[in-house]
Coordinates of N, CA and C in Angstrom, one line a residue:
Chain A
N1 N 0.9 -1.3 -0.2 CA 0.2 0.1 0.0 C 0.7 1.2 0.2
A2 N 1.0 2.1 -1.1 CA 1.8 3.3 -1.4 C 1.2 4.3 -0.5
G3 N 0.1 4.7 -0.3 CA -0.4 6.0 0.5 C -0.5 7.1 -0.8
V4 N 0.1 8.3 -0.6 CA 0.3 9.2 -1.1 C 1.4 9.0 -1.9
T5 N 1.6 9.4 -3.3 CA 2.8 9.5 -3.9 C 2.8 11.0 -4.8
Q6 N 4.3 11.2 -4.9 CA 4.5 12.7 -5.3 C 5.7 12.1 -6.8
T7 N 5.5 13.1 -7.7 CA 6.1 13.0 -9.0 C 6.4 14.3 -9.5
P8 N 7.9 14.8 -9.1 CA 8.7 14.3 -8.7 C 9.7 14.6 -7.8
K9 N 10.7 14.4 -7.3 CA 10.4 14.7 -5.9 C 11.6 15.9 -6.1
F10 N 12.1 16.2 -6.8 CA 13.4 17.3 -7.0 C 13.2 18.1 -8.4
R11 N 12.9 19.7 -8.3 CA 12.9 19.7 -9.7 C 13.6 21.6 -9.9
V12 N 14.1 21.4 -10.7 CA 15.0 23.1 -10.9 C 14.3 23.5 -12.4
L13 N 13.8 24.7 -12.0 CA 13.0 25.3 -13.4 C 13.8 26.7 -13.4
K14 N 13.7 27.5 -14.7 CA 14.1 28.8 -14.7 C 12.8 29.7 -15.0
T15 N 12.7 30.9 -14.4 CA 11.8 31.6 -14.5 C 10.9 31.6 -16.2
G16 N 9.5 31.8 -15.6 CA 9.0 31.3 -17.0 C 8.6 30.3 -17.4
Q17 N 9.3 28.9 -16.9 CA 8.8 28.1 -17.6 C 7.5 27.2 -17.0
S18 N 7.2 26.2 -17.3 CA 5.9 25.2 -16.8 C 6.7 24.0 -16.6
M19 N 5.4 23.8 -15.4 CA 5.7 22.2 -15.3 C 4.5 21.6 -14.3
T20 N 4.0 20.5 -14.4 CA 3.2 19.7 -13.6 C 3.9 19.0 -12.4
L21 N 3.4 19.3 -11.1 CA 3.4 18.2 -10.2 C 2.3 16.9 -10.2
L22 N 3.2 15.9 -10.0 CA 1.6 14.6 -9.8 C 1.6 14.3 -8.5
C23 N 0.4 13.8 -8.1 CA 0.1 13.5 -6.5 C -1.2 12.2 -6.8
A24 N -0.6 11.1 -6.4 CA -1.1 9.9 -6.6 C -1.8 9.2 -5.2
Q25 N -3.1 8.6 -5.0 CA -3.2 8.3 -3.8 C -4.4 7.2 -4.1
D26 N -3.7 6.1 -3.4 CA -4.2 4.8 -3.3 C -5.5 4.0 -2.6
M27 N -5.8 5.1 -1.8 CA -6.2 5.1 -0.6 C -8.2 5.0 -0.8
N28 N -8.4 5.5 -1.8 CA -9.8 5.9 -2.3 C -10.1 7.0 -1.6
H29 N -9.1 7.9 -1.1 CA -10.2 8.8 -0.7 C -10.8 10.2 -1.5
E30 N -11.9 10.7 -0.9 CA -12.5 11.8 -1.6 C -11.7 13.1 -2.1
Y31 N -11.2 13.4 -0.9 CA -10.5 14.9 -0.7 C -9.1 14.4 -1.2
M32 N -8.5 15.5 -1.6 CA -6.8 15.9 -2.3 C -6.8 17.5 -2.0
Y33 N -5.8 17.4 -1.8 CA -5.4 19.0 -1.5 C -3.3 19.2 -1.6
W34 N -3.7 20.4 -2.2 CA -1.7 20.7 -2.6 C -1.4 21.8 -1.5
Y35 N -0.5 21.9 -1.3 CA 0.3 22.6 0.1 C 1.7 23.0 -0.2
R36 N 1.9 24.1 -0.2 CA 3.5 24.5 -0.1 C 3.6 25.0 1.4
Q37 N 5.3 24.7 1.3 CA 5.7 24.9 2.7 C 6.8 25.2 3.0
D38 N 7.0 26.7 3.6 CA 8.0 27.4 3.5 C 8.6 27.7 5.1
P39 N 10.0 28.0 5.5 CA 10.7 27.9 6.4 C 9.6 29.1 7.2
G40 N 9.4 28.6 8.1 CA 9.1 29.7 9.4 C 7.7 30.3 9.3
M41 N 6.7 29.3 8.2 CA 5.5 29.6 7.9 C 4.5 28.3 7.7
G42 N 4.9 27.3 7.8 CA 4.2 26.2 7.8 C 3.7 25.9 7.0
L43 N 2.9 25.1 6.9 CA 1.9 24.4 5.4 C 0.9 26.3 5.0
R44 N 1.1 25.9 3.6 CA -0.3 27.1 3.3 C -1.3 26.4 2.4
L45 N -2.5 26.0 2.1 CA -3.3 25.5 1.3 C -3.0 26.4 0.0
I46 N -2.9 25.4 -1.4 CA -3.0 26.2 -2.6 C -4.2 25.7 -3.3
H47 N -4.1 24.5 -3.2 CA -6.2 24.1 -4.1 C -6.5 23.3 -3.1
Y48 N -7.5 22.5 -3.1 CA -8.4 21.2 -2.8 C -9.0 20.7 -3.5
S49 N -9.5 19.6 -3.5 CA -10.3 18.8 -4.8 C -11.1 18.2 -3.4
V50 N -12.8 18.5 -3.6 CA -13.7 17.5 -2.6 C -14.3 15.9 -3.3
G51 N -14.0 16.1 -4.6 CA -14.1 14.7 -5.6 C -13.6 14.8 -6.7
E52 N -13.7 13.8 -7.8 CA -13.2 13.2 -8.5 C -14.1 14.7 -10.1
G53 N -13.0 15.4 -10.5 CA -14.0 16.5 -11.6 C -14.3 17.7 -10.2
T54 N -14.0 18.2 -9.5 CA -14.1 19.3 -8.3 C -12.8 20.0 -7.9
T55 N -13.0 21.2 -8.3 CA -11.4 21.9 -7.4 C -11.7 23.3 -6.8
A56 N -11.2 23.5 -5.7 CA -11.2 25.0 -5.0 C -10.6 25.4 -5.0
K57 N -10.3 26.5 -4.5 CA -8.8 27.5 -4.2 C -8.8 27.5 -2.8
G58 N -8.0 27.1 -2.5 CA -7.0 27.0 -1.1 C -6.8 28.7 -0.7
E59 N -5.4 28.8 0.2 CA -5.3 30.2 0.9 C -4.5 31.0 -0.1
V60 N -3.8 30.4 -1.1 CA -2.6 31.0 -1.6 C -2.9 30.5 -2.8
P61 N -3.7 30.5 -3.9 CA -3.4 30.0 -5.1 C -3.2 30.7 -6.2
D62 N -3.0 31.7 -6.4 CA -2.5 32.7 -7.5 C -1.0 32.0 -7.9
G63 N -1.3 32.2 -9.3 CA 0.1 31.5 -10.1 C -0.1 29.8 -10.0
Y64 N -1.1 28.8 -10.0 CA -1.1 27.7 -9.4 C -2.5 27.3 -10.2
N65 N -2.3 26.2 -11.0 CA -3.6 25.5 -11.2 C -3.9 24.2 -11.5
V66 N -4.9 23.4 -10.9 CA -5.2 22.0 -10.5 C -6.2 21.8 -11.4
S67 N -6.3 20.0 -11.6 CA -7.1 19.4 -12.1 C -6.9 17.9 -11.4
R68 N -8.3 17.4 -11.5 CA -8.5 16.1 -10.8 C -9.9 15.5 -11.8
L69 N -8.9 14.6 -12.6 CA -10.0 14.3 -13.3 C -10.1 12.4 -13.6
K70 N -9.2 12.1 -12.8 CA -9.4 10.8 -12.1 C -9.5 10.8 -10.7
K71 N -10.0 10.2 -9.8 CA -10.4 10.2 -8.2 C -9.0 10.3 -7.6
Q72 N -7.7 9.3 -8.0 CA -6.9 8.9 -7.3 C -5.7 10.3 -7.6
N73 N -6.2 11.0 -8.9 CA -4.8 11.9 -9.4 C -5.2 13.5 -8.6
F74 N -4.3 14.1 -8.3 CA -4.5 15.7 -8.0 C -3.2 16.1 -8.8
L75 N -3.4 16.7 -10.1 CA -2.2 17.5 -10.5 C -2.0 18.8 -10.3
L76 N -1.0 19.6 -10.3 CA -0.6 20.8 -9.6 C 0.0 21.3 -10.7
G77 N 0.0 22.6 -11.5 CA 0.8 23.4 -12.6 C 0.9 24.6 -11.6
L78 N 2.4 25.1 -12.8 CA 2.9 26.2 -12.8 C 2.8 26.7 -14.2
E79 N 2.1 27.4 -14.6 CA 2.0 28.0 -16.3 C 3.5 28.6 -16.7
S80 N 3.4 29.6 -15.5 CA 4.9 30.4 -16.0 C 5.1 30.7 -14.6
A81 N 6.9 29.6 -13.9 CA 7.3 29.8 -12.7 C 7.8 31.4 -12.4
A82 N 7.7 31.4 -10.9 CA 8.0 32.4 -10.8 C 9.5 32.4 -9.6
P83 N 10.4 32.9 -9.2 CA 11.0 32.6 -7.7 C 10.5 32.4 -6.6
S84 N 9.5 33.2 -6.5 CA 8.8 33.4 -5.4 C 7.9 32.0 -4.8
Q85 N 8.3 31.3 -6.2 CA 7.5 29.7 -6.1 C 8.2 28.5 -5.3
T86 N 10.0 29.3 -5.3 CA 10.7 28.0 -4.6 C 9.9 27.9 -3.5
S87 N 9.9 26.5 -3.1 CA 9.0 26.2 -2.4 C 9.4 24.0 -1.9
V88 N 9.4 24.2 -1.2 CA 8.3 22.5 -0.9 C 7.0 22.2 -1.0
Y89 N 6.2 21.5 -2.2 CA 4.8 21.1 -2.4 C 4.7 20.0 -1.4
F90 N 3.5 19.9 -0.8 CA 3.3 18.3 -0.4 C 1.7 18.2 -0.9
C91 N 1.7 17.4 -1.0 CA -0.3 16.8 -1.8 C -0.3 16.0 -0.3
A92 N -1.9 15.9 -0.5 CA -2.3 15.3 1.1 C -4.2 14.9 0.4
S93 N -4.2 13.5 1.4 CA -5.5 13.0 0.7 C -6.4 12.8 2.3
S94 N -7.9 13.2 2.0 CA -8.5 12.5 3.2 C -9.5 11.8 3.0
V95 N -10.3 10.7 4.2 CA -11.6 10.4 3.4 C -12.4 10.9 3.0
S96 N -12.9 12.3 3.9 CA -13.7 13.4 3.4 C -13.5 14.5 4.5
A97 N -14.2 15.1 5.2 CA -14.5 16.3 5.0 C -13.8 16.7 6.6
M98 N -14.1 17.5 7.3 CA -13.5 18.2 8.2 C -12.5 17.5 9.4
A99 N -13.1 16.7 10.0 CA -12.5 16.2 11.0 C -11.9 14.6 10.7
D100 N -11.4 14.3 9.2 CA -10.8 13.6 8.9 C -9.0 13.9 8.8
T101 N -8.8 13.0 9.2 CA -6.8 13.0 9.4 C -6.7 12.8 8.0
Q102 N -5.4 13.7 7.6 CA -4.8 14.1 6.4 C -3.5 13.2 6.2
Y103 N -3.4 12.6 4.9 CA -2.0 11.2 4.5 C -1.6 12.3 3.9
F104 N -0.3 12.6 4.5 CA 0.8 13.5 3.1 C 1.8 12.7 2.1
G105 N 1.9 12.8 1.6 CA 2.9 12.5 0.5 C 4.2 13.1 0.8
P106 N 5.5 12.6 0.0 CA 6.8 13.3 0.7 C 7.3 13.9 0.6
G107 N 6.4 15.0 -0.3 CA 7.1 16.1 -1.0 C 7.8 16.2 -2.3
T108 N 7.6 17.3 -2.6 CA 8.5 17.7 -3.8 C 8.9 19.3 -3.9
R109 N 10.5 18.6 -3.9 CA 10.7 20.3 -3.5 C 11.5 21.2 -4.9
L110 N 10.9 22.6 -4.8 CA 11.3 23.0 -6.9 C 11.6 24.2 -6.1
T111 N 12.9 24.5 -7.0 CA 13.4 25.5 -7.0 C 13.7 26.1 -8.4
V112 N 13.3 27.6 -8.0 CA 12.8 28.4 -9.5 C 14.1 29.4 -9.8
L113 N 14.9 29.3 -10.7 CA 15.9 30.3 -11.1 C 15.6 31.9 -11.8
Chain B
A1 N -11.3 35.1 10.9 CA -10.8 34.5 11.2 C -10.0 33.1 11.6
Q2 N -9.4 32.1 10.9 CA -8.7 31.1 11.8 C -7.7 31.0 12.0
S3 N -6.9 31.2 13.2 CA -5.3 31.0 13.0 C -4.9 30.3 14.1
V4 N -3.0 30.1 14.2 CA -2.8 29.1 14.9 C -1.3 29.7 15.7
A5 N -0.7 29.5 16.3 CA 0.1 30.0 16.7 C 1.0 29.1 17.9
Q6 N 1.9 28.8 17.5 CA 3.4 28.1 18.1 C 4.1 28.9 18.5
P7 N 4.2 29.4 19.8 CA 5.0 30.2 20.0 C 6.8 30.4 20.9
E8 N 7.2 28.6 20.6 CA 8.5 28.2 20.4 C 8.9 27.9 19.1
D9 N 10.1 28.3 18.9 CA 10.5 28.0 17.6 C 11.2 26.8 18.0
Q10 N 11.7 26.7 18.6 CA 12.8 25.7 19.2 C 12.7 25.0 20.8
V11 N 12.3 23.8 20.8 CA 12.7 23.4 22.4 C 13.5 22.5 22.7
N12 N 14.5 22.6 23.6 CA 15.3 21.6 24.2 C 14.7 20.9 24.9
V13 N 15.0 19.7 24.9 CA 14.6 18.8 26.2 C 15.7 17.5 26.5
A14 N 15.8 17.4 27.1 CA 17.0 16.0 27.7 C 16.1 14.4 27.3
E15 N 17.1 13.5 27.1 CA 16.3 12.2 27.3 C 15.6 11.9 28.6
G16 N 14.4 11.3 28.6 CA 13.6 10.6 29.7 C 12.9 12.0 30.4
N17 N 13.1 13.1 30.1 CA 12.6 14.2 30.7 C 11.2 14.7 29.9
P18 N 9.7 15.3 30.6 CA 9.0 15.3 29.8 C 9.0 16.1 29.2
L19 N 8.0 16.8 27.8 CA 8.4 17.4 27.0 C 6.9 18.2 26.6
T20 N 7.1 18.9 26.7 CA 5.8 20.3 25.8 C 6.3 20.9 24.9
V21 N 5.3 21.0 23.9 CA 5.0 21.7 22.7 C 3.8 22.5 22.7
K22 N 4.2 23.5 22.7 CA 2.6 24.5 23.1 C 1.7 25.0 21.9
C23 N 0.1 25.4 21.5 CA 0.0 25.6 20.5 C -1.5 26.3 21.2
T24 N -1.4 27.7 20.4 CA -3.0 28.3 20.6 C -3.2 28.5 19.2
Y25 N -4.8 28.9 19.9 CA -5.7 28.8 18.6 C -6.2 30.0 18.8
S26 N -7.5 30.1 17.5 CA -8.3 31.1 17.4 C -9.4 30.9 16.0
V27 N -10.6 30.4 16.6 CA -11.3 30.3 15.8 C -12.9 30.8 15.9
S28 N -13.7 30.9 15.0 CA -14.9 31.8 15.4 C -15.8 30.4 16.4
G29 N -15.9 29.6 15.8 CA -16.7 27.9 16.3 C -15.9 27.4 17.2
N30 N -16.5 26.0 17.4 CA -15.7 24.7 18.1 C -14.5 24.3 17.2
P31 N -13.2 24.4 17.5 CA -12.5 23.9 16.8 C -12.3 22.4 16.5
Y32 N -11.7 21.8 15.2 CA -11.0 20.7 15.4 C -9.6 20.7 15.6
L33 N -8.7 20.3 16.4 CA -7.3 20.3 16.7 C -6.8 19.4 16.2
F34 N -5.2 19.5 15.3 CA -4.4 18.2 15.4 C -3.2 18.6 15.5
W35 N -2.3 17.2 16.0 CA -0.8 17.7 15.8 C -0.3 16.8 14.5
Y36 N 0.7 17.3 14.0 CA 1.7 16.2 12.9 C 2.9 16.6 13.2
V37 N 4.0 15.4 12.7 CA 5.0 15.4 13.2 C 6.1 15.2 11.5
Q38 N 6.8 16.0 11.5 CA 8.0 15.9 10.3 C 9.1 15.5 10.2
Y39 N 9.7 14.4 10.2 CA 10.8 14.0 10.0 C 11.7 14.8 9.1
P40 N 13.2 14.8 8.9 CA 13.7 15.2 8.0 C 13.1 14.8 6.6
N41 N 13.3 16.1 5.7 CA 12.9 15.3 3.9 C 11.9 14.5 4.4
R42 N 10.7 14.7 4.8 CA 9.7 13.4 4.9 C 8.3 14.3 4.9
G43 N 7.2 13.7 4.5 CA 6.3 14.8 4.7 C 5.5 14.8 6.2
L44 N 4.6 15.1 6.4 CA 3.9 15.4 7.6 C 3.3 14.0 8.0
Q45 N 3.4 13.4 9.3 CA 2.9 12.2 9.7 C 1.5 13.0 10.9
F46 N 0.8 12.0 10.8 CA -0.5 12.4 11.9 C 0.0 12.0 13.4
L47 N -0.4 12.8 14.5 CA 0.0 12.5 16.0 C -1.3 12.0 16.5
L48 N -1.8 12.9 16.4 CA -3.2 13.0 17.2 C -4.3 14.0 16.8
K49 N -5.9 13.8 17.5 CA -6.8 15.4 17.0 C -7.8 14.9 18.1
Y50 N -8.2 16.2 18.3 CA -9.3 16.6 19.1 C -10.5 17.1 18.4
I51 N -11.5 16.2 18.2 CA -12.9 16.7 17.8 C -13.8 17.1 18.7
T52 N -14.0 16.7 19.6 CA -15.2 16.5 21.0 C -14.9 15.5 21.3
G53 N -15.3 15.8 22.8 CA -15.1 15.0 24.1 C -14.5 15.4 24.9
D54 N -13.4 14.0 25.5 CA -12.5 13.9 26.7 C -11.6 15.1 25.8
N55 N -11.1 16.1 27.1 CA -10.5 17.2 26.5 C -8.8 16.4 26.5
L56 N -8.9 15.4 27.1 CA -6.7 14.8 27.1 C -7.3 13.6 25.9
V57 N -6.0 14.0 24.7 CA -6.3 13.1 23.7 C -5.1 12.3 23.7
K58 N -5.5 11.3 23.4 CA -4.1 10.2 23.4 C -3.6 9.9 22.1
G59 N -2.4 10.3 21.6 CA -2.2 9.4 20.2 C -1.0 8.8 20.0
S60 N -0.3 8.9 18.9 CA 0.9 7.6 18.5 C 1.9 7.9 19.0
Y61 N 2.8 7.2 19.3 CA 4.7 7.2 19.8 C 4.5 8.2 21.5
G62 N 2.9 7.6 22.3 CA 2.9 7.8 23.1 C 2.7 9.1 23.9
F63 N 2.6 10.5 22.8 CA 2.4 11.6 22.5 C 1.0 11.9 23.4
E64 N 0.3 12.9 23.9 CA -1.1 13.1 24.4 C -1.0 15.0 24.5
A65 N -2.2 15.1 24.3 CA -2.4 16.6 23.9 C -3.5 16.8 24.5
E66 N -3.5 18.6 25.6 CA -4.9 18.4 26.2 C -5.8 19.9 25.5
F67 N -6.8 19.9 25.5 CA -7.8 20.6 24.5 C -8.1 21.7 25.9
N68 N -7.8 22.9 26.2 CA -8.1 23.9 26.8 C -9.0 24.9 26.4
K69 N -10.3 24.5 26.1 CA -11.1 26.0 25.5 C -10.8 27.1 25.9
S70 N -10.5 27.3 27.7 CA -10.8 28.6 28.1 C -9.3 29.2 27.8
Q71 N -8.4 28.5 27.2 CA -7.1 29.3 27.1 C -6.8 29.2 25.6
T72 N -7.9 28.8 25.1 CA -8.0 28.5 23.8 C -6.6 27.9 23.4
S73 N -6.1 26.4 23.8 CA -4.8 25.9 23.6 C -5.2 24.3 23.7
F74 N -3.6 23.9 22.9 CA -3.8 22.3 22.6 C -2.4 22.1 22.5
H75 N -1.5 21.7 24.2 CA -0.1 21.9 24.0 C -0.2 19.7 24.0
L76 N 1.3 19.9 23.4 CA 1.5 18.6 22.8 C 2.3 18.0 24.2
K77 N 2.5 17.0 24.6 CA 3.0 16.6 25.7 C 3.4 14.7 25.4
K78 N 4.6 14.7 26.4 CA 5.0 13.0 26.3 C 5.7 13.0 27.6
P79 N 5.6 12.1 28.5 CA 6.0 12.2 29.7 C 7.3 12.0 29.8
S80 N 8.1 11.1 28.9 CA 9.4 10.6 28.6 C 10.2 10.7 27.8
A81 N 10.8 11.9 27.0 CA 11.1 12.1 25.6 C 12.4 11.3 25.2
L82 N 12.4 10.8 23.9 CA 13.2 10.0 23.5 C 14.4 11.0 22.4
V83 N 15.0 10.4 22.0 CA 16.0 11.3 21.4 C 15.0 11.1 19.6
S84 N 15.0 9.7 19.2 CA 14.0 10.2 18.4 C 12.6 10.4 17.8
D85 N 12.1 11.3 19.3 CA 11.3 12.2 19.1 C 11.8 12.9 18.2
S86 N 13.1 14.1 18.3 CA 13.4 14.9 17.5 C 12.8 14.8 16.0
A87 N 12.5 16.3 16.0 CA 11.9 16.8 14.5 C 11.0 18.1 14.7
L88 N 10.4 18.2 13.8 CA 9.6 19.4 13.6 C 7.9 19.0 13.7
Y89 N 7.4 20.0 14.7 CA 6.2 19.4 15.5 C 4.8 20.6 15.0
F90 N 3.9 20.4 13.7 CA 2.8 21.6 13.7 C 1.4 21.1 14.3
C91 N 1.2 21.9 14.7 CA -0.1 22.2 15.1 C -1.4 22.8 14.1
A92 N -2.5 21.9 14.1 CA -3.2 22.8 12.9 C -4.6 22.4 13.0
V93 N -5.5 23.3 13.0 CA -6.9 23.9 13.3 C -7.7 24.1 12.2
R94 N -9.0 23.5 12.1 CA -9.7 23.5 11.2 C -11.0 24.0 11.7
D95 N -11.8 25.3 11.2 CA -12.8 25.9 12.1 C -13.9 25.3 11.1
P96 N -15.3 24.8 11.4 CA -16.1 24.2 10.7 C -16.9 25.5 10.0
Y97 N -16.9 26.6 10.3 CA -17.6 27.9 9.8 C -16.4 28.1 8.9
Y98 N -15.3 27.7 8.1 CA -14.9 27.9 7.2 C -14.3 27.0 6.5
G99 N -15.3 26.1 5.8 CA -14.8 25.3 5.1 C -13.8 24.5 5.4
Q100 N -12.9 24.5 4.1 CA -11.9 23.4 3.9 C -10.6 23.7 4.4
N101 N -10.4 24.9 4.3 CA -9.3 25.4 5.3 C -8.6 24.9 6.1
F102 N -7.5 24.1 6.5 CA -6.7 23.6 7.6 C -5.7 24.5 7.8
V103 N -5.6 25.0 9.0 CA -4.4 26.1 8.9 C -3.5 25.6 9.9
F104 N -2.1 25.6 9.5 CA -1.2 25.1 10.1 C -0.6 26.2 10.9
G105 N 0.1 25.9 12.1 CA 1.1 26.7 12.7 C 2.6 26.8 11.9
P106 N 3.0 27.9 12.7 CA 4.8 27.3 11.9 C 5.5 26.2 12.3
G107 N 5.1 25.8 13.0 CA 5.8 24.6 13.8 C 6.9 24.6 14.7
T108 N 7.4 23.8 15.5 CA 8.3 24.0 16.7 C 9.2 22.7 16.5
R109 N 10.0 23.1 16.5 CA 11.5 22.2 16.5 C 12.0 21.5 17.7
L110 N 11.1 20.4 17.8 CA 11.8 19.7 18.8 C 13.3 19.0 19.0
S111 N 14.3 19.1 19.8 CA 15.4 18.7 19.9 C 15.6 18.0 21.5
V112 N 15.8 16.4 21.1 CA 15.5 15.8 22.4 C 17.3 15.3 22.7
L113 N 17.5 16.1 23.8 CA 19.2 15.9 23.7 C 19.8 14.6 24.9
P114 N 20.8 13.3 24.3 CA 21.2 12.4 24.8 C 21.5 12.9 26.0

């Protein structure tokens, strides 16, 4: 049972380049989330999804887009990367809503030069 | 708006001594409170949560936390620290009035010294 996996683990981009981060979960969870982690700021929610085909904005959505075409996958896209998007990105999933535990992936370290 | 504070960036404790990692929160309604731990180069792992009921919550690896509504606190505790407990600890809150946002504190780095 792999849980939550993220691809890639590391990536270096130049300003203006685009990329997609892939999150996959094999726990049949309805809810999926994308966070970014910056030093001294904890985790901040970028976008989330409450089910296949749905997405919603979190606390810091600007510069990112997401898609949830399949229940097990949640993609995070950067259309035109900026140095301010240098961060560690975590994906998480949960069975359903508010009181549920979130299960996190190992993270993707992204550097934008 | 909901918020979480972890007043200590770093907590140092000797192995075998009790440890406390502090967390205070601000929400409009009744909070759902969580503690997560992050080991180096790893994702966050769930430790425990308070939803309702008994104010003392027991979790993984011998950790426990006490919900104190009057002080709006949810401090993480362990009676006897291990060197392997050294990690980054995050408190998080969900306010049912604010939808899906899950607000994390900035984290507290715990160092357990042998």
